[in-house]
Amino acid sequence: MCWILVVEGVRLLLRRRMATCFLWNLLLWEALIPIAVIGAQVLSKVGDSVLLVAEHPPGFQVREAMWRSLWPSEELLATFFRGSLETLYHSRFLGRAQLHSNLSLELGPLQSRDSGNFSVLMVDTGGRAWTQTLQLKVYDAVPRPTVQVFIAVAGDAQPLKTCQAFLSCWAPNISDITYSWRREGTVGFGVEPQSLFTDGQVLSVSLGLGDKDVAYSCIVSNPVSWDLATVTPWESCHHEAAPGNAFYKDMLLVVVPISLLLFLVGLFFAWHCGLCSGKKKRDTCTDRVAAETENPLV
């Protein structure tokens, strides 16, 4: 039994030494032998999985391979050695990396901090080396934007048959975000560039009676996702109040000023009466003192 444990321990030690030698050999291949380098960019979204595809020339029979993270930190992610696939390396992708039989590396679920540069080094049976570099860019999903309508001429000054408005679109601060507008019911976007302000966040529109039902959509997008919000500007241009509401509004415009005036008048009379009352008391006291002075008690 002891001999069996010793033999297994020796095998494990040899295997680890061979794996270490394998990694050093690959690094030496990369440092000393001319290799072909291919650069590519891969885009993905937070929460998704991405496949980093390992490509090599035709007839290139891979004997050994190694995936590494180059930036923002240099880490060993996965290896292929003597037909064995290994991904249990202590890196930020531990538990989130899977090496497929075609040597493509799958990462996920992705986090925003996973953006960076990656490389795969492959050596064929003839001793040739091939390196492929990839740049992974991870974006947040775009949330639904918020659109507000601001009327250029407010109140009764706005002509009844026209409406000049500004549509403002906003989304949380997300990297590489772009704004665009679409007039619904038309082919294409239907928005002239001279009507856009603040990098496309604000759209100026001029509406007539025939545009009461026209809707505008703000489209927010980044390289991997998009969302939109739609508004009908005419609804904010002319609010026609109901007869009851108009009567109530007119009553408030009359009653409130009159009530305020009566309240101020009441305060004035109360203040004035207080002054008069104090003055009369002072006069009465003065007369009484004068009378006692003129007719002293004997």
mmCIF file of C-alpha atoms in Angstrom:
data_model
loop_
_atom_site.group_PDB
_atom_site.id
_atom_site.type_symbol
_atom_site.label_atom_id
_atom_site.label_comp_id
_atom_site.label_asym_id
_atom_site.label_seq_id
_atom_site.Cartn_x
_atom_site.Cartn_y
_atom_site.Cartn_z
ATOM 1 C CA MET A 1 0.000 0.000 0.000
ATOM 2 C CA CYS A 2 2.826 2.395 0.876
ATOM 3 C CA TRP A 3 4.577 1.623 -2.403
ATOM 4 C CA ILE A 4 1.421 2.520 -4.327
ATOM 5 C CA LEU A 5 1.219 5.905 -2.558
ATOM 6 C CA VAL A 6 4.856 6.579 -3.264
ATOM 7 C CA VAL A 7 4.446 5.752 -6.944
ATOM 8 C CA GLU A 8 1.373 8.013 -7.237
ATOM 9 C CA GLY A 9 3.236 10.831 -5.497
ATOM 10 C CA VAL A 10 6.148 10.498 -7.876
ATOM 11 C CA ARG A 11 3.811 10.509 -10.871
ATOM 12 C CA LEU A 12 2.070 13.646 -9.587
ATOM 13 C CA LEU A 13 5.425 15.355 -9.013
ATOM 14 C CA LEU A 14 6.623 14.436 -12.491
ATOM 15 C CA ARG A 15 3.398 15.670 -14.005
ATOM 16 C CA ARG A 16 3.718 19.019 -12.261
ATOM 17 C CA ARG A 17 7.335 19.352 -13.380
ATOM 18 C CA MET A 18 6.379 18.513 -16.946
ATOM 19 C CA ALA A 19 3.581 21.069 -16.850
ATOM 20 C CA THR A 20 5.995 23.696 -15.525
ATOM 21 C CA CYS A 21 8.511 22.849 -18.227
ATOM 22 C CA PHE A 22 5.720 23.026 -20.781
ATOM 23 C CA LEU A 23 4.786 26.550 -19.698
ATOM 24 C CA TRP A 24 8.404 27.696 -19.763
ATOM 25 C CA ASN A 25 8.863 26.149 -23.193
ATOM 26 C CA LEU A 26 5.848 28.012 -24.520
ATOM 27 C CA LEU A 27 7.156 31.277 -23.144
ATOM 28 C CA LEU A 28 10.516 30.616 -24.741
ATOM 29 C CA TRP A 29 8.803 29.857 -28.045
ATOM 30 C CA GLU A 30 7.040 33.198 -27.825
ATOM 31 C CA ALA A 31 10.215 35.092 -26.928
ATOM 32 C CA LEU A 32 12.756 33.523 -29.281
ATOM 33 C CA ILE A 33 10.970 32.217 -32.380
ATOM 34 C CA PRO A 34 9.375 34.472 -35.016
ATOM 35 C CA ILE A 35 5.625 34.109 -34.766
ATOM 36 C CA ALA A 36 2.593 35.381 -36.610
ATOM 37 C CA VAL A 37 0.426 37.874 -34.707
ATOM 38 C CA ILE A 38 -3.196 38.617 -35.498
ATOM 39 C CA GLY A 39 -5.088 41.419 -33.753
ATOM 40 C CA ALA A 40 -8.883 41.479 -33.431
ATOM 41 C CA GLN A 41 -11.544 43.156 -31.277
ATOM 42 C CA VAL A 42 -14.391 41.307 -29.589
ATOM 43 C CA LEU A 43 -17.413 43.188 -28.175
ATOM 44 C CA SER A 44 -19.770 41.844 -25.543
ATOM 45 C CA LYS A 45 -22.202 42.873 -22.795
ATOM 46 C CA VAL A 46 -22.193 42.609 -19.007
ATOM 47 C CA GLY A 47 -23.855 39.361 -17.942
ATOM 48 C CA ASP A 48 -23.293 37.604 -21.271
ATOM 49 C CA SER A 49 -20.696 35.009 -22.233
ATOM 50 C CA VAL A 50 -18.127 35.554 -24.961
ATOM 51 C CA LEU A 51 -16.149 33.068 -27.049
ATOM 52 C CA LEU A 52 -12.556 33.957 -27.854
ATOM 53 C CA VAL A 53 -11.914 31.871 -30.953
ATOM 54 C CA ALA A 54 -8.431 30.421 -31.456
ATOM 55 C CA GLU A 55 -7.507 30.558 -35.152
ATOM 56 C CA HIS A 56 -4.420 29.152 -36.841
ATOM 57 C CA PRO A 57 -3.195 28.555 -40.401
ATOM 58 C CA PRO A 58 -4.385 25.513 -42.389
ATOM 59 C CA GLY A 59 -2.354 22.406 -41.651
ATOM 60 C CA PHE A 60 -1.253 23.742 -38.266
ATOM 61 C CA GLN A 61 -1.640 20.729 -35.926
ATOM 62 C CA VAL A 62 -1.635 22.094 -32.392
ATOM 63 C CA ARG A 63 0.454 20.173 -29.891
ATOM 64 C CA GLU A 64 0.449 22.688 -27.033
ATOM 65 C CA ALA A 65 -1.493 25.893 -26.333
ATOM 66 C CA MET A 66 -1.721 28.541 -23.643
ATOM 67 C CA TRP A 67 -4.302 31.321 -23.070
ATOM 68 C CA ARG A 68 -3.209 34.403 -21.118
ATOM 69 C CA SER A 69 -4.603 37.749 -20.022
ATOM 70 C CA LEU A 70 -2.147 40.504 -20.992
ATOM 71 C CA TRP A 71 -3.905 43.597 -19.675
ATOM 72 C CA PRO A 72 -4.921 45.052 -17.216
ATOM 73 C CA SER A 73 -3.059 42.229 -15.438
ATOM 74 C CA GLU A 74 -0.973 39.373 -16.832
ATOM 75 C CA GLU A 75 -2.517 36.053 -15.795
ATOM 76 C CA LEU A 76 -2.524 32.448 -16.966
ATOM 77 C CA LEU A 77 -6.080 31.408 -17.876
ATOM 78 C CA ALA A 78 -6.016 28.014 -19.617
ATOM 79 C CA THR A 79 -3.631 25.462 -21.140
ATOM 80 C CA PHE A 80 -3.699 22.504 -23.511
ATOM 81 C CA PHE A 81 -0.944 19.952 -22.847
ATOM 82 C CA ARG A 82 -0.743 16.330 -24.043
ATOM 83 C CA GLY A 83 -4.431 16.281 -24.871
ATOM 84 C CA SER A 84 -5.478 17.629 -21.461
ATOM 85 C CA LEU A 85 -7.467 20.875 -21.051
ATOM 86 C CA GLU A 86 -6.852 22.893 -17.878
ATOM 87 C CA THR A 87 -8.539 26.091 -16.632
ATOM 88 C CA LEU A 88 -8.134 25.867 -12.842
ATOM 89 C CA TYR A 89 -5.629 28.688 -12.582
ATOM 90 C CA HIS A 90 -5.899 31.422 -9.947
ATOM 91 C CA SER A 91 -6.983 34.395 -12.032
ATOM 92 C CA ARG A 92 -9.915 36.797 -12.026
ATOM 93 C CA PHE A 93 -11.669 34.353 -14.384
ATOM 94 C CA LEU A 94 -11.394 31.356 -12.057
ATOM 95 C CA GLY A 95 -14.702 29.507 -12.309
ATOM 96 C CA ARG A 96 -15.771 31.611 -15.305
ATOM 97 C CA ALA A 97 -13.441 30.190 -17.965
ATOM 98 C CA GLN A 98 -13.992 27.135 -20.157
ATOM 99 C CA LEU A 99 -11.536 25.822 -22.737
ATOM 100 C CA HIS A 100 -13.221 23.983 -25.614
ATOM 101 C CA SER A 101 -11.783 21.117 -27.642
ATOM 102 C CA ASN A 102 -11.079 23.480 -30.558
ATOM 103 C CA LEU A 103 -8.979 25.555 -28.074
ATOM 104 C CA SER A 104 -11.420 28.491 -28.101
ATOM 105 C CA LEU A 105 -11.815 30.092 -24.677
ATOM 106 C CA GLU A 106 -15.279 30.921 -23.309
ATOM 107 C CA LEU A 107 -15.574 33.556 -20.583
ATOM 108 C CA GLY A 108 -18.721 34.395 -18.638
ATOM 109 C CA PRO A 109 -20.807 35.694 -17.106
ATOM 110 C CA LEU A 110 -18.903 38.864 -17.923
ATOM 111 C CA GLN A 111 -18.328 41.831 -15.641
ATOM 112 C CA SER A 112 -17.542 45.410 -16.640
ATOM 113 C CA ARG A 113 -13.973 45.032 -15.316
ATOM 114 C CA ASP A 114 -13.308 42.082 -17.662
ATOM 115 C CA SER A 115 -12.303 44.312 -20.571
ATOM 116 C CA GLY A 116 -8.710 43.769 -21.615
ATOM 117 C CA ASN A 117 -6.220 42.147 -23.970
ATOM 118 C CA PHE A 118 -5.825 38.379 -24.333
ATOM 119 C CA SER A 119 -3.493 36.112 -26.268
ATOM 120 C CA VAL A 120 -3.288 32.445 -27.191
ATOM 121 C CA LEU A 121 0.092 30.868 -27.987
ATOM 122 C CA MET A 122 0.019 27.617 -29.980
ATOM 123 C CA VAL A 123 2.871 25.287 -30.976
ATOM 124 C CA ASP A 124 2.393 22.637 -33.650
ATOM 125 C CA THR A 125 3.957 19.200 -33.969
ATOM 126 C CA GLY A 126 6.699 20.618 -36.153
ATOM 127 C CA GLY A 127 7.811 23.177 -33.591
ATOM 128 C CA ARG A 128 6.239 26.228 -35.252
ATOM 129 C CA ALA A 129 4.639 28.831 -32.984
ATOM 130 C CA TRP A 130 1.556 30.924 -33.655
ATOM 131 C CA THR A 131 0.228 33.722 -31.482
ATOM 132 C CA GLN A 132 -3.160 35.382 -31.714
ATOM 133 C CA THR A 133 -4.048 38.502 -29.729
ATOM 134 C CA LEU A 134 -7.595 39.659 -28.992
ATOM 135 C CA GLN A 135 -9.017 42.787 -27.396
ATOM 136 C CA LEU A 136 -12.177 42.252 -25.373
ATOM 137 C CA LYS A 137 -14.444 45.235 -24.695
ATOM 138 C CA VAL A 138 -17.303 44.715 -22.239
ATOM 139 C CA TYR A 139 -20.166 47.260 -22.218
ATOM 140 C CA ASP A 140 -23.108 47.827 -19.879
ATOM 141 C CA ALA A 141 -26.564 47.257 -21.343
ATOM 142 C CA VAL A 142 -28.254 50.525 -22.353
ATOM 143 C CA PRO A 143 -31.264 51.375 -20.131
ATOM 144 C CA ARG A 144 -34.489 52.916 -21.405
ATOM 145 C CA PRO A 145 -34.036 56.697 -21.835
ATOM 146 C CA THR A 146 -36.247 59.476 -20.483
ATOM 147 C CA VAL A 147 -37.735 62.074 -22.854
ATOM 148 C CA GLN A 148 -39.059 65.476 -21.725
ATOM 149 C CA VAL A 149 -40.964 68.043 -23.802
ATOM 150 C CA PHE A 150 -40.220 71.761 -23.351
ATOM 151 C CA ILE A 151 -42.457 74.284 -25.108
ATOM 152 C CA ALA A 152 -40.590 77.192 -26.690
ATOM 153 C CA VAL A 153 -43.518 79.670 -26.225
ATOM 154 C CA ALA A 154 -45.591 78.825 -23.183
ATOM 155 C CA GLY A 155 -49.117 79.744 -22.223
ATOM 156 C CA ASP A 156 -51.549 81.826 -24.298
ATOM 157 C CA ALA A 157 -48.668 83.261 -26.376
ATOM 158 C CA GLN A 158 -48.395 79.948 -28.259
ATOM 159 C CA PRO A 159 -50.297 80.203 -31.582
ATOM 160 C CA LEU A 160 -53.221 77.749 -31.616
ATOM 161 C CA LYS A 161 -52.312 76.275 -34.994
ATOM 162 C CA THR A 162 -48.567 75.795 -34.419
ATOM 163 C CA CYS A 163 -46.229 74.503 -31.759
ATOM 164 C CA GLN A 164 -42.492 74.985 -31.314
ATOM 165 C CA ALA A 165 -40.993 72.465 -28.877
ATOM 166 C CA PHE A 166 -37.702 70.993 -27.730
ATOM 167 C CA LEU A 167 -37.453 67.288 -26.967
ATOM 168 C CA SER A 168 -34.748 66.386 -24.457
ATOM 169 C CA CYS A 169 -33.508 62.802 -24.163
ATOM 170 C CA TRP A 170 -31.416 61.497 -21.267
ATOM 171 C CA ALA A 171 -29.910 58.176 -20.183
ATOM 172 C CA PRO A 172 -27.523 57.347 -17.316
ATOM 173 C CA ASN A 173 -23.851 57.983 -17.926
ATOM 174 C CA ILE A 174 -22.704 54.931 -19.927
ATOM 175 C CA SER A 175 -19.534 54.702 -21.979
ATOM 176 C CA ASP A 176 -19.680 55.111 -25.768
ATOM 177 C CA ILE A 177 -23.358 56.053 -25.802
ATOM 178 C CA THR A 178 -24.971 57.781 -28.794
ATOM 179 C CA TYR A 179 -28.339 59.512 -29.270
ATOM 180 C CA SER A 180 -30.506 59.534 -32.395
ATOM 181 C CA TRP A 181 -34.106 60.484 -33.203
ATOM 182 C CA ARG A 182 -36.797 58.998 -35.398
ATOM 183 C CA ARG A 183 -40.077 60.508 -36.548
ATOM 184 C CA GLU A 184 -42.519 57.625 -36.360
ATOM 185 C CA GLY A 185 -44.460 56.730 -39.465
ATOM 186 C CA THR A 186 -41.768 57.918 -41.878
ATOM 187 C CA VAL A 187 -39.126 56.076 -43.866
ATOM 188 C CA GLY A 188 -35.720 56.399 -42.202
ATOM 189 C CA PHE A 189 -35.112 58.743 -39.318
ATOM 190 C CA GLY A 190 -36.797 61.808 -40.846
ATOM 191 C CA VAL A 191 -34.842 64.227 -38.632
ATOM 192 C CA GLU A 192 -32.669 66.977 -40.075
ATOM 193 C CA PRO A 193 -29.191 67.398 -38.531
ATOM 194 C CA GLN A 194 -29.679 71.143 -38.024
ATOM 195 C CA SER A 195 -32.523 70.358 -35.601
ATOM 196 C CA LEU A 196 -30.215 68.496 -33.204
ATOM 197 C CA PHE A 197 -28.337 70.018 -30.276
ATOM 198 C CA THR A 198 -26.066 68.819 -27.437
ATOM 199 C CA ASP A 199 -24.637 65.841 -29.344
ATOM 200 C CA GLY A 200 -28.092 64.716 -30.411
ATOM 201 C CA GLN A 201 -29.690 64.767 -26.969
ATOM 202 C CA VAL A 202 -32.021 67.693 -27.823
ATOM 203 C CA LEU A 203 -34.308 67.846 -30.857
ATOM 204 C CA SER A 204 -36.136 70.983 -32.020
ATOM 205 C CA VAL A 205 -39.516 70.376 -33.706
ATOM 206 C CA SER A 206 -42.087 72.658 -35.348
ATOM 207 C CA LEU A 207 -45.584 71.202 -35.438
ATOM 208 C CA GLY A 208 -48.835 72.175 -37.112
ATOM 209 C CA LEU A 209 -52.430 70.995 -36.828
ATOM 210 C CA GLY A 210 -51.626 68.034 -39.035
ATOM 211 C CA ASP A 211 -48.980 66.838 -36.576
ATOM 212 C CA LYS A 212 -51.242 66.263 -33.575
ATOM 213 C CA ASP A 213 -50.649 62.508 -33.667
ATOM 214 C CA VAL A 214 -47.002 62.593 -34.750
ATOM 215 C CA ALA A 215 -44.672 60.767 -32.362
ATOM 216 C CA TYR A 216 -40.902 61.037 -31.984
ATOM 217 C CA SER A 217 -38.625 58.324 -30.618
ATOM 218 C CA CYS A 218 -35.273 58.867 -28.939
ATOM 219 C CA ILE A 219 -32.926 55.936 -29.576
ATOM 220 C CA VAL A 220 -30.015 55.407 -27.196
ATOM 221 C CA SER A 221 -27.349 52.908 -28.196
ATOM 222 C CA ASN A 222 -23.830 51.654 -27.629
ATOM 223 C CA PRO A 223 -21.909 49.066 -29.687
ATOM 224 C CA VAL A 224 -23.753 46.079 -28.127
ATOM 225 C CA SER A 225 -27.265 47.247 -27.129
ATOM 226 C CA TRP A 226 -29.960 49.872 -27.631
ATOM 227 C CA ASP A 227 -33.314 51.084 -26.273
ATOM 228 C CA LEU A 228 -35.818 53.838 -27.047
ATOM 229 C CA ALA A 229 -38.592 56.027 -25.630
ATOM 230 C CA THR A 230 -41.446 57.631 -27.624
ATOM 231 C CA VAL A 231 -43.441 60.840 -27.016
ATOM 232 C CA THR A 232 -46.179 62.817 -28.814
ATOM 233 C CA PRO A 233 -45.128 66.494 -28.474
ATOM 234 C CA TRP A 234 -48.473 68.051 -29.440
ATOM 235 C CA GLU A 235 -50.036 66.749 -26.225
ATOM 236 C CA SER A 236 -47.804 69.160 -24.297
ATOM 237 C CA CYS A 237 -48.376 72.137 -26.601
ATOM 238 C CA HIS A 238 -52.035 73.030 -25.947
ATOM 239 C CA HIS A 239 -53.772 71.709 -22.860
ATOM 240 C CA GLU A 240 -57.505 72.337 -23.380
ATOM 241 C CA ALA A 241 -59.052 72.518 -19.951
ATOM 242 C CA ALA A 242 -62.543 71.104 -19.306
ATOM 243 C CA PRO A 243 -65.375 73.677 -18.679
ATOM 244 C CA GLY A 244 -65.599 72.773 -14.998
ATOM 245 C CA ASN A 245 -61.872 73.101 -14.538
ATOM 246 C CA ALA A 246 -61.820 76.417 -16.401
ATOM 247 C CA PHE A 247 -64.650 77.788 -14.227
ATOM 248 C CA TYR A 248 -62.883 76.627 -11.091
ATOM 249 C CA LYS A 249 -59.655 78.233 -12.296
ATOM 250 C CA ASP A 250 -61.422 81.531 -13.023
ATOM 251 C CA MET A 251 -63.048 81.478 -9.604
ATOM 252 C CA LEU A 252 -59.692 80.996 -7.945
ATOM 253 C CA LEU A 253 -58.263 83.927 -9.912
ATOM 254 C CA VAL A 254 -61.036 86.169 -8.526
ATOM 255 C CA VAL A 255 -61.623 84.833 -5.017
ATOM 256 C CA VAL A 256 -58.011 84.481 -3.915
ATOM 257 C CA PRO A 257 -56.977 88.119 -4.583
ATOM 258 C CA ILE A 258 -60.170 89.475 -2.961
ATOM 259 C CA SER A 259 -59.738 87.283 0.107
ATOM 260 C CA LEU A 260 -56.125 88.386 0.443
ATOM 261 C CA LEU A 261 -57.134 92.047 0.135
ATOM 262 C CA LEU A 262 -59.829 91.706 2.818
ATOM 263 C CA PHE A 263 -57.367 89.976 5.117
ATOM 264 C CA LEU A 264 -54.841 92.780 4.738
ATOM 265 C CA VAL A 265 -57.529 95.415 5.349
ATOM 266 C CA GLY A 266 -58.591 93.602 8.528
ATOM 267 C CA LEU A 267 -55.020 93.543 9.771
ATOM 268 C CA PHE A 268 -54.698 97.286 9.086
ATOM 269 C CA PHE A 269 -57.883 98.181 11.019
ATOM 270 C CA ALA A 270 -56.863 95.963 13.948
ATOM 271 C CA TRP A 271 -53.487 97.664 14.095
ATOM 272 C CA HIS A 272 -55.058 101.125 13.817
ATOM 273 C CA CYS A 273 -57.646 100.418 16.536
ATOM 274 C CA GLY A 274 -54.902 99.168 18.808
ATOM 275 C CA LEU A 275 -53.048 102.447 18.410
ATOM 276 C CA CYS A 276 -56.180 104.491 19.067
ATOM 277 C CA SER A 277 -57.052 102.485 22.169
ATOM 278 C CA GLY A 278 -53.575 102.947 23.594
ATOM 279 C CA LYS A 279 -53.695 106.688 22.905
ATOM 280 C CA LYS A 280 -57.095 107.106 24.625
ATOM 281 C CA LYS A 281 -55.840 105.309 27.711
ATOM 282 C CA ARG A 282 -52.790 107.550 27.874
ATOM 283 C CA ASP A 283 -54.993 110.695 27.537
ATOM 284 C CA THR A 284 -57.347 109.550 30.310
ATOM 285 C CA CYS A 285 -54.467 108.907 32.678
ATOM 286 C CA THR A 286 -52.982 112.311 31.928
ATOM 287 C CA ASP A 287 -56.296 114.116 32.653
ATOM 288 C CA ARG A 288 -56.704 112.247 35.925
ATOM 289 C CA VAL A 289 -53.232 113.188 37.120
ATOM 290 C CA ALA A 290 -53.788 116.814 36.189
ATOM 291 C CA ALA A 291 -57.081 116.958 38.125
ATOM 292 C CA GLU A 292 -55.535 115.507 41.249
ATOM 293 C CA THR A 293 -52.694 118.038 41.026
ATOM 294 C CA GLU A 294 -55.091 120.979 40.779
ATOM 295 C CA ASN A 295 -57.326 119.803 43.691
ATOM 296 C CA PRO A 296 -54.997 118.381 46.347
ATOM 297 C CA LEU A 297 -56.559 116.786 49.399
ATOM 298 C CA VAL A 298 -56.518 118.968 52.479
#
